[in-house]
Structure formats: structure tokens, C-alpha cells
Short mmCIF file of C-alpha atoms in Angstrom, two decimals:
data_model
loop_
_atom_site.label_atom_id
_atom_site.label_comp_id
_atom_site.label_asym_id
_atom_site.label_seq_id
_atom_site.Cartn_x
_atom_site.Cartn_y
_atom_site.Cartn_z
CA UNK A 1 3.67 -18.89 -35.03
CA UNK A 2 1.30 -17.24 -32.55
CA UNK A 3 2.01 -17.05 -28.83
CA UNK A 4 0.36 -19.63 -26.61
CA UNK A 5 -1.72 -18.72 -23.57
CA UNK A 6 1.16 -19.89 -21.36
CA UNK A 7 3.60 -17.66 -23.26
CA UNK A 8 1.36 -14.64 -22.86
CA UNK A 9 0.80 -15.43 -19.20
CA UNK A 10 4.56 -15.44 -18.63
CA UNK A 11 4.99 -12.17 -20.49
CA UNK A 12 2.22 -10.52 -18.48
CA UNK A 13 3.85 -11.77 -15.27
CA UNK A 14 7.13 -10.17 -16.36
CA UNK A 15 5.36 -6.93 -17.23
CA UNK A 16 3.56 -6.70 -13.89
CA UNK A 17 6.63 -7.60 -11.84
CA UNK A 18 9.11 -5.45 -13.79
CA UNK A 19 10.84 -2.61 -11.89
CA UNK A 20 10.11 -0.48 -14.98
CA UNK A 21 6.38 -0.64 -14.24
CA UNK A 22 5.67 3.05 -13.52
CA UNK A 23 3.90 2.69 -10.17
CA UNK A 24 6.60 4.06 -7.85
CA UNK A 25 7.47 0.84 -6.03
CA UNK A 26 11.07 2.07 -5.78
CA UNK A 27 9.99 5.10 -3.72
CA UNK A 28 9.32 3.32 -0.42
CA UNK A 29 11.60 1.16 1.73
CA UNK A 30 8.82 -0.18 4.01
CA UNK A 31 10.80 0.53 7.17
CA UNK A 32 14.05 -0.90 5.83
CA UNK A 33 15.75 2.51 5.72
CA UNK A 34 15.29 3.00 9.45
CA UNK A 35 16.30 -0.62 10.14
CA UNK A 36 19.60 0.09 8.36
CA UNK A 37 20.00 3.39 10.24
CA UNK A 38 19.44 1.58 13.56
CA UNK A 39 21.94 -1.17 12.70
CA UNK A 40 19.31 -3.92 12.64
CA UNK A 41 20.19 -4.61 9.01
CA UNK A 42 23.82 -4.14 8.06
CA UNK A 43 24.88 -6.84 5.60
CA UNK A 44 23.62 -9.53 3.26
CA UNK A 45 22.89 -11.99 6.06
CA UNK A 46 20.84 -9.58 8.18
CA UNK A 47 18.97 -8.31 5.11
CA UNK A 48 18.10 -11.90 4.26
CA UNK A 49 16.69 -12.46 7.76
CA UNK A 50 14.68 -9.21 7.54
CA UNK A 51 13.16 -10.23 4.20
CA UNK A 52 12.49 -13.86 5.13
CA UNK A 53 10.55 -12.74 8.19
CA UNK A 54 8.31 -10.57 6.05
CA UNK A 55 7.93 -13.19 3.34
CA UNK A 56 6.89 -15.86 5.83
CA UNK A 57 4.65 -13.61 7.92
CA UNK A 58 3.15 -10.64 6.09
CA UNK A 59 3.30 -11.91 2.51
CA UNK A 60 2.34 -15.48 3.34
CA UNK A 61 -0.41 -14.69 5.83
CA UNK A 62 -1.83 -11.38 4.60
CA UNK A 63 -1.02 -10.22 1.08
CA UNK A 64 -1.08 -13.50 -0.80
CA UNK A 65 -4.20 -15.07 0.80
CA UNK A 66 -6.05 -11.78 0.30
CA UNK A 67 -4.88 -11.61 -3.31
CA UNK A 68 -6.48 -15.04 -3.77
CA UNK A 69 -9.80 -13.63 -2.54
CA UNK A 70 -9.50 -10.42 -4.53
CA UNK A 71 -8.79 -12.40 -7.69
CA UNK A 72 -11.85 -14.57 -7.06
CA UNK A 73 -14.01 -11.49 -6.50
CA UNK A 74 -12.83 -9.95 -9.77
CA UNK A 75 -13.35 -13.23 -11.62
CA UNK A 76 -16.94 -13.45 -10.36
CA UNK A 77 -17.62 -9.72 -10.79
CA UNK A 78 -18.44 -9.42 -7.11
CA UNK A 79 -17.95 -5.74 -6.27
CA UNK A 80 -19.05 -6.22 -2.67
CA UNK A 81 -16.44 -8.85 -1.88
CA UNK A 82 -13.79 -6.89 -3.77
CA UNK A 83 -14.47 -3.84 -1.60
CA UNK A 84 -14.61 -5.89 1.62
CA UNK A 85 -11.29 -7.65 1.10
CA UNK A 86 -9.64 -4.42 -0.10
CA UNK A 87 -10.69 -2.71 3.12
CA UNK A 88 -9.49 -5.69 5.14
CA UNK A 89 -6.08 -5.56 3.49
CA UNK A 90 -5.61 -1.88 4.25
CA UNK A 91 -6.67 -2.49 7.85
CA UNK A 92 -3.75 -4.92 8.13
CA UNK A 93 -1.23 -2.16 7.37
CA UNK A 94 0.14 -1.21 10.76
CA UNK A 95 1.51 2.26 10.03
CA UNK A 96 0.60 5.32 8.01
CA UNK A 97 3.70 4.79 5.87
CA UNK A 98 2.84 1.19 4.98
CA UNK A 99 -0.73 2.18 4.10
CA UNK A 100 0.46 5.14 2.01
CA UNK A 101 2.93 2.91 0.16
CA UNK A 102 0.22 0.39 -0.67
CA UNK A 103 -2.36 2.96 -1.75
CA UNK A 104 0.09 5.07 -3.80
CA UNK A 105 1.16 2.02 -5.80
CA UNK A 106 -2.40 0.75 -6.13
CA UNK A 107 -3.66 4.07 -7.43
CA UNK A 108 -0.70 4.40 -9.82
CA UNK A 109 -1.31 0.93 -11.23
CA UNK A 110 -5.02 1.70 -11.61
CA UNK A 111 -4.18 4.83 -13.61
CA UNK A 112 -1.75 2.89 -15.77
CA UNK A 113 -4.29 0.15 -16.49
CA UNK A 114 -6.97 2.73 -17.26
CA UNK A 115 -4.63 4.31 -19.80
CA UNK A 116 -3.98 0.83 -21.22
CA UNK A 117 -7.74 0.43 -21.77
CA UNK A 118 -8.45 -1.89 -18.84
CA UNK A 119 -11.88 -0.44 -18.07
CA UNK A 120 -12.34 -2.22 -14.74
CA UNK A 121 -9.41 -0.31 -13.27
CA UNK A 122 -10.88 3.11 -14.06
CA UNK A 123 -13.01 3.60 -10.91
CA UNK A 124 -10.09 2.62 -8.65
CA UNK A 125 -7.84 5.27 -10.23
CA UNK A 126 -9.98 7.96 -8.58
CA UNK A 127 -9.86 6.48 -5.07
CA UNK A 128 -7.45 7.00 -2.20
CA UNK A 129 -8.16 3.64 -0.54
CA UNK A 130 -6.98 1.19 -3.18
CA UNK A 131 -4.41 -1.45 -2.19
CA UNK A 132 -2.01 -2.69 -4.83
CA UNK A 133 -3.27 -6.28 -4.60
CA UNK A 134 -6.78 -5.22 -5.66
CA UNK A 135 -5.57 -3.64 -8.88
CA UNK A 136 -3.10 -6.49 -9.38
CA UNK A 137 -6.05 -8.87 -9.39
CA UNK A 138 -7.86 -6.69 -11.91
CA UNK A 139 -4.81 -6.63 -14.18
CA UNK A 140 -4.29 -10.38 -13.91
CA UNK A 141 -7.89 -11.11 -14.81
CA UNK A 142 -7.96 -8.61 -17.68
CA UNK A 143 -4.78 -10.05 -19.16
CA UNK A 144 -5.81 -13.69 -18.65
CA UNK A 145 -3.02 -14.32 -16.14
CA UNK A 146 -3.65 -17.34 -13.94
CA UNK A 147 -4.14 -16.92 -10.20
CA UNK A 148 -0.93 -18.77 -9.38
CA UNK A 149 1.00 -16.58 -11.83
CA UNK A 150 -0.54 -13.47 -10.26
CA UNK A 151 0.58 -14.62 -6.81
CA UNK A 152 4.13 -15.39 -7.92
CA UNK A 153 4.52 -12.09 -9.77
CA UNK A 154 3.18 -10.09 -6.81
CA UNK A 155 5.57 -11.76 -4.35
CA UNK A 156 8.51 -11.49 -6.72
CA UNK A 157 7.83 -7.79 -7.34
CA UNK A 158 7.85 -7.15 -3.58
CA UNK A 159 11.05 -9.14 -3.05
CA UNK A 160 12.95 -7.55 -5.92
CA UNK A 161 12.10 -4.03 -4.79
CA UNK A 162 13.11 -4.73 -1.19
CA UNK A 163 16.43 -6.27 -2.27
CA UNK A 164 17.11 -3.24 -4.48
CA UNK A 165 16.36 -0.96 -1.53
CA UNK A 166 18.80 -2.94 0.61
CA UNK A 167 21.49 -2.76 -2.07
CA UNK A 168 21.20 1.05 -2.03
CA UNK A 169 20.88 1.54 1.72
CA UNK A 170 23.44 -0.80 3.35
CA UNK A 171 25.03 -0.57 0.71
CA UNK A 172 25.57 -3.95 -0.93
CA UNK A 173 27.11 -4.83 -4.25
CA UNK A 174 24.88 -5.83 -7.14
CA UNK A 175 26.24 -9.39 -6.98
CA UNK A 176 25.16 -9.68 -3.35
CA UNK A 177 21.70 -8.53 -4.37
CA UNK A 178 21.53 -11.20 -7.05
CA UNK A 179 22.69 -13.83 -4.57
CA UNK A 180 19.85 -12.84 -2.26
CA UNK A 181 17.28 -13.09 -5.03
CA UNK A 182 18.59 -16.52 -6.03
CA UNK A 183 18.49 -17.72 -2.43
CA UNK A 184 15.02 -16.40 -1.56
CA UNK A 185 13.18 -17.00 -4.84
CA UNK A 186 12.55 -20.73 -4.12
CA UNK A 187 10.43 -19.73 -1.11
CA UNK A 188 7.92 -17.87 -3.26
CA UNK A 189 6.17 -20.85 -4.94
CA UNK A 190 5.88 -22.56 -1.54
CA UNK A 191 4.29 -19.49 0.01
CA UNK A 192 1.90 -19.16 -2.92
CA UNK A 193 0.76 -22.74 -2.49
CA UNK A 194 0.17 -22.11 1.21
CA UNK A 195 -1.82 -18.96 0.38
CA UNK A 196 -4.10 -20.96 -1.91
CA UNK A 197 -4.91 -23.30 0.99
CA UNK A 198 -5.26 -20.59 3.66
CA UNK A 199 -8.76 -20.18 5.13
CA UNK A 200 -10.29 -16.88 6.22
CA UNK A 201 -9.69 -17.43 9.94
CA UNK A 202 -5.93 -17.72 9.46
CA UNK A 203 -5.45 -14.46 7.54
CA UNK A 204 -3.46 -11.94 9.54
CA UNK A 205 0.00 -11.25 10.92
CA UNK A 206 1.89 -8.69 12.91
CA UNK A 207 5.56 -7.80 12.80
CA UNK A 208 6.32 -5.37 15.65
CA UNK A 209 9.85 -4.64 14.42
CA UNK A 210 8.54 -3.70 10.98
CA UNK A 211 5.86 -1.46 12.49
CA UNK A 212 8.42 0.25 14.74
CA UNK A 213 10.87 0.74 11.88
CA UNK A 214 8.18 2.13 9.59
CA UNK A 215 6.88 4.51 12.30
CA UNK A 216 10.33 5.81 13.19
CA UNK A 217 11.20 6.25 9.53
CA UNK A 218 8.54 8.97 9.35
CA UNK A 219 10.77 11.23 11.47
CA UNK A 220 14.18 10.02 10.30
CA UNK A 221 16.37 13.07 9.67
CA UNK A 222 17.89 12.07 6.32
CA UNK A 223 16.07 9.74 3.97
CA UNK A 224 16.44 8.31 0.47
CA UNK A 225 12.93 6.86 0.53
CA UNK A 226 9.50 8.38 1.02
CA UNK A 227 7.53 8.25 4.23
#
């Protein structure tokens, strides 16, 4: 019995969101390491608050609505719009560290897709200004993943990596990490639905605490994660 389109879509979602995807998502803490050092995040409850704030602000109002537009640009082979929204997304990154994180993972995913014979990713593998969401949209389109599935997998990949970072840094037990994922996962479909309805004028968010934590992490004396 052959796989259905829905089956393949699910498998592609799992492949894109898997921590084994070799794009270096585990290398950055996105300011969380300094937040732990400063005592802002110290247990499961405070980590949950830290992540919810980012889910409901940055992910919901920046990454996911822009992924909708990037996906549409890829689907309609509109290179101009793809470049415009990619630039816009990078402009929303408030620190050098957050921009470097995004571009490093975007470039790594572009190289991976190029090696997996996704031709559209090839040009992005040679660029330094490629956000992850742009290449995520290219992968989703090439693998016939639906837009909603692409949104869910992107948000889940972010959440899982941040929880894993928190488990290492605080530290938390693995069970606490799984509890967090179970508790926060139901928010993702809701945020994806909101992103689908978001208009251009409402794209944007700022999280001063995240920007401060990311900036100070660049000079933190001892670090597990890159800056």
C-alpha cells in the first residue's frame, strides 16, 4: 500500500522539525543562557513564562506570519517578494546573535536541501543573509508539505530546541522538559491560525528582555551556547 499525501506530509513535518536535522539549531540559546545566568529563568515555571512570551509575541507576530508570505512567494515563484520578506524578517532580529542564529541555520538548511537535490535551495546556500523561514518555505513547497503543516513544524522545532536548551542550562530533568512540551504544544495550532489571518500592518514585535539577554550573552564569561 502506497503512502498517502497526508502520510508523506506528516513524515516531512517530522523530518523538518527533528532535532537530528543537521542545521545546528542546538548551538544557540537565543538569550536563554544569559537569562538563566541572571536568575530570570530558574525553574520549570519561569522557563514556561519565558517561552510563552516568545511564542505569543515573536513567533506569533513575526516568524509565522512572515513564513506565510514566504511560502506564498515560493509557491508563485516570486523571487522579488521572497527577497523582500526575507530581508524584512532579518530586520526584525534585534541583536547580532539572533540574526547570526537565524542565518546560520538558514544557510545550513539550504546546503542540506541542495545536497538532497532541492534545486531551489541552491542559490540560498551561498548567501549570508538567508533566514531559516525562507528555506523552510522552499523545503515545504518542494516536499509538497501544506502551509499549515509548515507553520506547525517550524513553531514546534523552535519550541523543542528552546526546551532542550532550558533542560541543559537550569538544569531541569527530562521529565520536566516533556511536561513543558505537553503544556505548550496546544498553543501552536492556535498561533498558526492567527498567523494565517494576520495582515501586513500587524507584523512585528519587540521583546526588550530577550534583546537584552541576547546582547549580554555575547560577553558572558562562560557559555555552553554560541553567540
